[in-house]
Amino acid sequence: MGDYLDGEKLNEVALADQFQVSRTPLREALQGLRATGLVELIPNRGAFVRRPSMTRLVEMFEMMGQLEAWCVSLATRRITGAQRIYLRQAARDCEAALAEGRHDAYYAANNRLHRTIYEASGNEFLAEETQRLLERLHPFRRRQLDVTGRLQQSMREHSAILDAMDLGDADRAAELMRGHINTLGDTYYQYINLVEDRRSSGT
Amino acid sequence: MGDYLDGEKLNEVALADQFQVSRTPLREALQGLRATGLVELIPNRGAFVRRPSMTRLVEMFEMMGQLEAWCVSLATRRITGAQRIYLRQAARDCEAALAEGRHDAYYAANNRLHRTIYEASGNEFLAEETQRLLERLHPFRRRQLDVTGRLQQSMREHSAILDAMDLGDADRAAELMRGHINTLGDTYYQYINLVEDRRSSGT
DNA sequence: ATTTTTATTTTTGTACACAATTCGTATCCG
DNA sequence: CGGATACGAATTGTGTACAAAAATAAAAAT
């Protein structure tokens, strides 16, 4: 599980058997997965896995950077005092989690920070869509974030973004955020390359 | 049909009866509608219609404008010669359709023009997501586009955008596109106001 | 030998039945 | 009278059976 090939056909009975459910709820789940873009459903033909290519992941991260940049740009102008405090707290939580080596706690705090920025944008729809894309990208992030140097650099970027927001410099905050997401993306690509290599070697 | 209230509960058997199908395919269809945001599915509770509020539509159009602006900005730099010709042709098709009063043909040509810009962005993922948002917004566009003055203004905006693209002025093209989408949005809001008034008067 | 047609098997699509959960109502208790 | 509780009805969740379509294999024709 986890390493499906790109155009691979998914057999309903086999999957239902694997997950110990009948075909009815499984088919509904497939409809849900279609929305996330992970599978493609062709009428009377079945479900096919859609593993994003390297270039598509680059595109997705490019868009993620753009959306986050837009969020932070709007948030710089619209953020409330309470949200500002909450952001700094999340940043401190990130540092504390990293110092204690609690990587899952870091992940949670980091998520809290980004999500708060989405919400502070004042555009709820934008916030939801950005969150949705983040979740779509989620399956492609792995251990590589645990490289401590990268995490510390990431936190410095957080601080710089929050500083720019405090100064009311929306453009600078947006530009910093774009860079932040792009470097994130870069580390993901390494993982993808690994996966594609493994696949082409026929494992 | 067509005028569901916002939080309205959808009964599966009633809907299945209405569409002359059994509950099984209906539930799968609901899962699909969930992706579009038109219905919300709560486990063990059922499906509820999610008619976007006025403010949410404003948000959606704001995002649409931003995405289209980004598309056109990228497209200005990456567009191919063939796409440039195709764009101008679509613009001419718009004019011809309007002159002949063929509003559905205008709609098709207009769609072709915008879609070509999405594709010319060179970011396939961005293109698909923008198209998806356009389709989500689609149920909320109605006759008001048929006001001839608006359509002619819209075509002038098209020309200006294509001109800016030809000049390689990405920022200007983006700004013009943002304005183009926003005025579109404005006319939609009128329709929404109508709907909400009608609803509150209890029809 | 290649292509077309036909038959068989597999797989998807849908209806239906029953289980599990929630909702509405009435009853009981404080 | 207000609120908790218990019962019955309605609704959602899931397994299974069968129909429809596609994929595969076999046979026939060119």
mmCIF file of C-alpha atoms (C1' of nucleotides) in Angstrom, chain B residues 9 11-12 23 27 44, chain D residues 10-15:
data_model
loop_
_atom_site.group_PDB
_atom_site.id
_atom_site.type_symbol
_atom_site.label_atom_id
_atom_site.label_comp_id
_atom_site.label_asym_id
_atom_site.label_seq_id
_atom_site.Cartn_x
_atom_site.Cartn_y
_atom_site.Cartn_z
ATOM 1 C CA LYS B 9 -31.836 18.910 4.205
ATOM 2 C CA ASN B 11 -33.765 13.369 1.676
ATOM 3 C CA GLU B 12 -32.144 10.513 -0.207
ATOM 4 C CA ARG B 23 -30.340 5.427 -3.646
ATOM 5 C CA ARG B 27 -25.476 8.735 -3.005
ATOM 6 C CA ASN B 44 -25.135 9.660 9.636
ATOM 7 C "C1'" DA D 10 -37.832 7.809 9.772
ATOM 8 C "C1'" DT D 11 -33.298 8.045 7.578
ATOM 9 C "C1'" DT D 12 -28.686 6.833 6.620
ATOM 10 C "C1'" DG D 13 -25.042 3.050 6.058
ATOM 11 C "C1'" DT D 14 -23.750 -1.318 4.073
ATOM 12 C "C1'" DG D 15 -24.020 -6.072 2.226
#
